[in-house]
């Protein structure tokens, strides 16, 4: 009897501690920054590989496979900017993090890093963050990556191999040059690699074309865990088709949501926007030229935090930033009804507004 009471008390303490952690420590942890050193920089086509370590060789904060770092820097015009990059390195070691940056034509930070990053530079970044990670269990693991989406899945593949699980990586890229980590992936033990090229060069003996759910189901079956890091539309279609085939354990790292096909009005600080064709409330507000601070558009920087006054919405991206009651990140939600918001900037303005001095009542 007392054993049971003791066990239940321990459980209650655990839940209480967990609650306190989320409530008090998580917002603090999000705000912490790391000054790391680039000890290796490698350019490969449109990709930049970065290896980051502590400048004095100290151990780095522990990361979970699938997590990312937020890098803080400046764009080519010198304006502050931050972006999230998944950790590709084996998270069982804490000596370095490896990141891969794709030089997007209009990428503010990626272009600056691609053009300027050199070994021994110092970079400012967040602690590892994000909730995309390998689920426990012994079920086979099927990882589905497209392009630079390989980065979190590589770290997850290494973890799953260590757990002696059956691991398959289906990797979509345009051509062989775009298959990142290809030589290393081919050498991994106890691991099945299925590269799939949409525009293969002559002589490519592997799979050509696009990944489809039939192929994935053949590789994993109904009981496998499927992890996706691809474009939103591709992921949505594959998950939908897999569920029709009978596979229901699907998890994804959303880069961005699919565009909304419903029209809902969004009102913020007296401005109007509409959700039709937009990937998030933030995109709708930007399209309607509503003034709002933002940066990463991916739930990491926290600049687009707003307060919901009324209306319903759905979460389309994971927020890696703590939000208080009634607060949401505009880049992470889509409305499911008419939505009324206030910007925290506007609230701060109200608080900052100087209070008029008290005046003595005029004598009657
Ligand atoms: S723009 Fe960075 S969290 Fe929304």
XYZ file of C-alpha atoms and ligand atoms in Angstrom:
368
model
C 0.000 0.000 0.000
C 2.710 2.482 1.061
C 4.755 1.456 -1.971
C 1.888 2.515 -4.179
C 1.497 5.856 -2.358
C 5.243 6.432 -2.683
C 5.196 5.620 -6.413
C 2.191 7.892 -6.992
C 3.881 10.736 -5.070
C 6.991 10.336 -7.215
C 4.853 10.463 -10.341
C 3.050 13.581 -9.100
C 6.398 15.233 -8.315
C 7.655 14.368 -11.788
C 4.605 15.948 -13.449
C 4.858 19.004 -11.204
C 8.563 19.402 -12.014
C 7.848 18.989 -15.713
C 5.122 21.647 -15.552
C 7.409 24.049 -13.699
C 10.158 23.411 -16.259
C 7.875 24.320 -19.149
C 6.442 27.317 -17.365
C 9.552 28.932 -15.892
C 12.671 27.504 -17.445
C 11.693 27.046 -21.094
C 11.253 30.784 -21.864
C 14.599 31.448 -20.169
C 16.339 28.650 -22.123
C 14.989 30.073 -25.387
C 16.630 33.401 -24.692
C 20.111 31.967 -24.068
C 22.734 32.376 -26.764
C 25.978 30.620 -27.610
C 29.068 32.194 -29.128
C 30.604 29.426 -31.208
C 33.516 29.246 -33.593
C 33.411 27.962 -37.155
C 36.267 25.535 -37.231
C 35.548 24.230 -40.704
C 33.684 25.722 -43.655
C 33.087 23.853 -46.903
C 31.258 25.056 -49.997
C 29.651 22.380 -52.178
C 27.656 23.711 -55.141
C 24.787 25.746 -53.686
C 25.421 24.387 -50.188
C 27.605 25.592 -47.368
C 28.640 23.112 -44.700
C 29.554 24.602 -41.326
C 31.158 22.897 -38.350
C 30.697 24.826 -35.083
C 32.489 24.221 -31.801
C 33.122 26.011 -28.533
C 36.059 28.455 -28.935
C 37.811 26.902 -25.928
C 36.930 23.331 -26.815
C 34.312 22.959 -24.048
C 31.463 20.494 -24.490
C 28.411 21.930 -26.246
C 24.847 21.807 -24.883
C 23.260 18.449 -25.601
C 21.112 18.352 -28.730
C 18.460 15.822 -29.705
C 18.602 14.365 -33.218
C 16.126 16.406 -35.296
C 16.657 19.703 -33.423
C 17.961 22.913 -34.960
C 19.964 26.003 -34.058
C 18.917 29.541 -34.732
C 21.843 31.480 -36.243
C 21.945 35.249 -35.663
C 23.834 37.410 -38.117
C 23.466 40.240 -40.586
C 22.446 40.206 -44.213
C 24.551 41.725 -47.001
C 23.036 45.139 -46.248
C 24.129 44.851 -42.606
C 20.615 44.321 -41.187
C 20.143 41.885 -38.313
C 18.603 38.576 -39.347
C 18.209 35.080 -37.881
C 17.420 31.711 -39.438
C 16.961 28.150 -38.197
C 19.273 25.386 -39.448
C 18.914 21.718 -38.506
C 21.789 19.909 -36.855
C 23.126 17.212 -39.177
C 25.861 15.825 -36.943
C 25.655 12.814 -34.670
C 23.994 14.104 -31.501
C 25.588 11.440 -29.286
C 28.749 13.589 -29.286
C 28.985 17.164 -27.932
C 32.225 18.426 -29.473
C 30.693 20.062 -32.544
C 27.473 20.761 -34.419
C 27.359 20.471 -38.175
C 24.895 22.583 -40.160
C 24.161 22.837 -43.883
C 23.045 26.151 -45.355
C 21.479 26.266 -48.804
C 22.225 29.533 -50.617
C 18.695 30.599 -51.564
C 18.654 33.326 -54.262
C 16.712 35.675 -51.971
C 17.966 34.216 -48.688
C 19.148 37.091 -46.524
C 21.287 35.139 -44.082
C 22.163 32.236 -46.381
C 23.600 34.604 -49.010
C 25.615 36.504 -46.401
C 26.975 33.277 -44.907
C 27.699 31.795 -48.301
C 29.679 34.826 -49.378
C 31.429 35.701 -46.130
C 31.729 32.758 -43.717
C 35.327 31.685 -43.089
C 36.958 29.260 -40.690
C 37.651 30.785 -37.236
C 34.768 33.268 -37.566
C 32.581 33.546 -34.490
C 28.861 32.941 -34.862
C 26.068 33.701 -32.444
C 23.429 30.998 -32.160
C 20.653 29.706 -29.930
C 20.787 26.591 -27.817
C 19.482 23.499 -29.683
C 15.707 23.777 -30.008
C 12.693 22.215 -31.706
C 10.402 19.263 -31.060
C 11.034 17.123 -34.152
C 12.714 13.966 -32.872
C 12.729 10.187 -33.128
C 9.854 8.527 -31.261
C 10.736 5.688 -28.902
C 10.033 2.086 -29.802
C 11.470 -0.730 -31.873
C 9.388 -0.061 -34.997
C 11.271 0.214 -38.318
C 12.134 3.783 -39.254
C 11.607 5.187 -42.756
C 13.126 8.645 -43.260
C 11.986 10.670 -46.258
C 14.157 13.652 -47.185
C 14.146 16.080 -50.086
C 17.177 18.279 -50.841
C 18.606 20.022 -47.793
C 15.862 18.319 -45.715
C 18.405 15.541 -45.266
C 20.051 17.435 -42.366
C 17.766 16.562 -39.400
C 17.082 13.117 -40.869
C 20.795 12.289 -41.058
C 21.139 12.909 -37.310
C 17.990 10.818 -36.740
C 19.322 8.005 -38.958
C 22.516 7.867 -36.879
C 20.480 7.706 -33.676
C 18.146 4.993 -35.026
C 21.129 2.908 -36.209
C 22.613 3.162 -32.711
C 19.292 1.920 -31.348
C 19.648 -1.109 -33.691
C 16.423 -0.328 -35.454
C 15.715 -1.111 -39.092
C 16.447 2.193 -40.864
C 15.665 3.197 -44.448
C 16.364 6.623 -45.917
C 14.532 7.627 -49.091
C 16.304 10.678 -50.416
C 14.886 12.834 -53.214
C 17.206 15.224 -55.043
C 17.454 16.744 -58.490
C 20.713 15.110 -59.514
C 23.636 13.280 -57.991
C 25.508 16.503 -57.170
C 22.558 17.541 -54.967
C 22.719 14.366 -52.860
C 24.351 15.762 -49.737
C 26.463 13.376 -47.632
C 26.093 10.741 -50.375
C 29.506 9.035 -49.928
C 29.001 8.891 -46.152
C 25.405 7.620 -46.476
C 26.549 4.823 -48.773
C 29.055 3.670 -46.155
C 26.656 3.604 -43.177
C 26.243 0.099 -41.767
C 22.874 -1.595 -41.098
C 21.089 0.988 -43.180
C 19.188 1.045 -46.492
C 19.612 4.087 -48.735
C 17.174 4.703 -51.589
C 18.286 7.801 -53.526
C 15.712 9.056 -55.986
C 16.693 11.621 -58.625
C 14.164 13.761 -60.461
C 16.674 14.810 -63.172
C 19.307 12.043 -63.216
C 22.443 12.294 -65.322
C 23.070 9.742 -68.059
C 24.368 6.533 -66.526
C 22.527 6.890 -63.188
C 21.691 3.318 -62.197
C 19.499 4.192 -59.190
C 15.864 5.167 -58.941
C 14.613 8.045 -61.104
C 11.463 10.159 -60.731
C 9.523 11.142 -57.624
C 8.993 9.395 -54.317
C 5.488 7.947 -53.957
C 3.602 6.447 -51.029
C 3.534 2.978 -52.663
C 7.348 2.857 -52.582
C 7.457 4.035 -48.946
C 4.828 1.519 -47.851
C 6.711 -1.288 -49.608
C 9.849 -0.309 -47.659
C 8.274 0.218 -44.232
C 4.857 -1.433 -44.090
C 1.957 -0.515 -41.826
C 3.842 -0.477 -38.518
C 6.907 1.605 -39.436
C 7.465 5.137 -38.176
C 7.730 7.531 -41.144
C 9.602 10.841 -40.742
C 9.454 13.544 -43.406
C 11.554 16.595 -44.123
C 10.318 17.731 -47.530
C 8.226 20.564 -48.990
C 4.778 20.962 -47.411
C 2.719 19.802 -50.407
C 4.842 16.724 -51.005
C 4.714 15.798 -47.306
C 0.955 16.290 -47.065
C 0.311 14.128 -50.111
C 2.640 11.323 -48.975
C 1.164 11.272 -45.455
C -2.389 11.238 -46.836
C -1.599 8.392 -49.288
C 0.248 6.412 -46.605
C -2.717 6.671 -44.247
C -4.969 5.281 -47.021
C -2.532 2.362 -47.363
C -2.692 1.764 -43.596
C 0.445 3.488 -42.224
C -0.469 5.966 -39.517
C 2.759 6.784 -37.667
C 3.881 9.759 -39.755
C 5.847 12.714 -38.363
C 7.174 15.721 -40.178
C 9.383 18.744 -39.797
C 7.355 21.435 -41.531
C 9.461 24.000 -43.412
C 6.297 25.830 -44.356
C 2.597 25.070 -44.606
C 0.577 24.577 -47.778
C -1.309 27.665 -48.967
C -4.784 28.109 -47.477
C -7.681 27.399 -49.839
C -10.194 29.129 -47.571
C -10.951 32.800 -47.240
C -11.153 34.134 -43.681
C -10.834 37.752 -42.688
C -7.947 38.687 -40.415
C -8.080 41.971 -38.569
C -5.127 43.390 -36.718
C -4.817 46.846 -35.148
C -7.523 48.135 -37.493
C -5.931 46.665 -40.659
C -7.617 43.951 -42.756
C -6.127 40.893 -44.478
C -7.431 37.659 -46.021
C -6.146 34.103 -45.636
C -6.937 32.867 -49.171
C -3.802 31.574 -50.921
C -1.535 32.397 -47.956
C 0.622 29.927 -46.042
C 0.183 31.619 -42.673
C -1.458 34.556 -40.934
C 1.892 36.337 -41.183
C 1.973 35.911 -44.989
C -1.590 37.233 -45.190
C -0.657 40.285 -43.094
C 2.464 40.929 -45.181
C 0.446 40.606 -48.423
C -1.977 43.223 -47.088
C 0.941 45.501 -46.043
C -0.052 45.325 -42.385
C 2.910 46.517 -40.298
C 4.301 43.701 -38.127
C 7.809 42.685 -37.058
C 9.018 39.333 -38.425
C 12.192 37.651 -39.491
C 12.502 33.851 -39.753
C 8.924 32.991 -40.894
C 9.539 29.612 -39.295
C 8.511 29.873 -35.645
C 12.011 30.449 -34.305
C 12.728 34.149 -33.803
C 9.503 35.045 -31.973
C 9.246 38.477 -33.602
C 5.806 37.864 -35.115
C 4.150 37.083 -31.771
C 0.606 38.502 -31.621
C -2.343 38.266 -29.262
C -5.578 36.560 -30.351
C -8.592 38.653 -29.406
C -11.194 36.395 -31.018
C -11.541 33.656 -33.622
C -10.197 30.161 -34.263
C -6.975 29.030 -35.888
C -4.915 25.912 -36.479
C -1.216 25.457 -35.818
C 0.583 24.727 -39.117
C 4.192 25.057 -37.942
C 5.773 24.173 -34.621
C 6.611 27.244 -32.559
C 10.061 26.957 -31.004
C 9.366 30.064 -28.917
C 7.359 30.186 -25.714
C 4.008 31.951 -26.111
C 1.918 33.196 -23.199
C -1.842 32.851 -22.831
C -3.678 34.069 -25.963
C -0.360 34.655 -27.735
C 0.591 32.942 -31.002
C 3.272 33.268 -33.648
C 1.575 34.643 -36.748
C 3.943 32.664 -39.006
C 2.840 29.361 -37.423
C -0.950 29.560 -37.732
C -3.711 29.639 -40.322
C -7.205 30.896 -39.449
C -10.169 28.520 -39.366
C -12.639 31.361 -38.769
C -12.557 35.162 -38.915
C -9.676 36.229 -36.681
C -9.075 39.397 -34.677
C -5.527 40.022 -33.435
C -3.547 42.748 -31.742
C 0.184 43.121 -32.260
C 2.342 43.146 -29.161
C 4.156 46.114 -30.759
C 0.888 48.021 -30.607
C 0.358 47.008 -26.969
C 3.891 48.123 -26.120
C 3.209 51.448 -27.827
C 0.191 51.924 -25.593
C 2.283 51.188 -22.512
C 5.086 53.461 -23.718
C 2.686 56.324 -24.486
C 3.617 59.073 -21.998
C 1.001 59.552 -19.339
C -0.184 63.182 -19.461
C 0.832 65.095 -16.318
C -1.858 65.613 -13.764
C -3.196 69.108 -13.950
C -4.737 70.985 -11.102
C -8.409 71.595 -11.499
C -9.129 75.152 -12.552
C -10.693 77.099 -9.728
C -14.389 77.415 -10.398
S 8.762 35.378 -38.039
Fe 10.086 34.396 -36.634
S 8.728 33.369 -35.308
Fe 7.446 34.195 -36.786
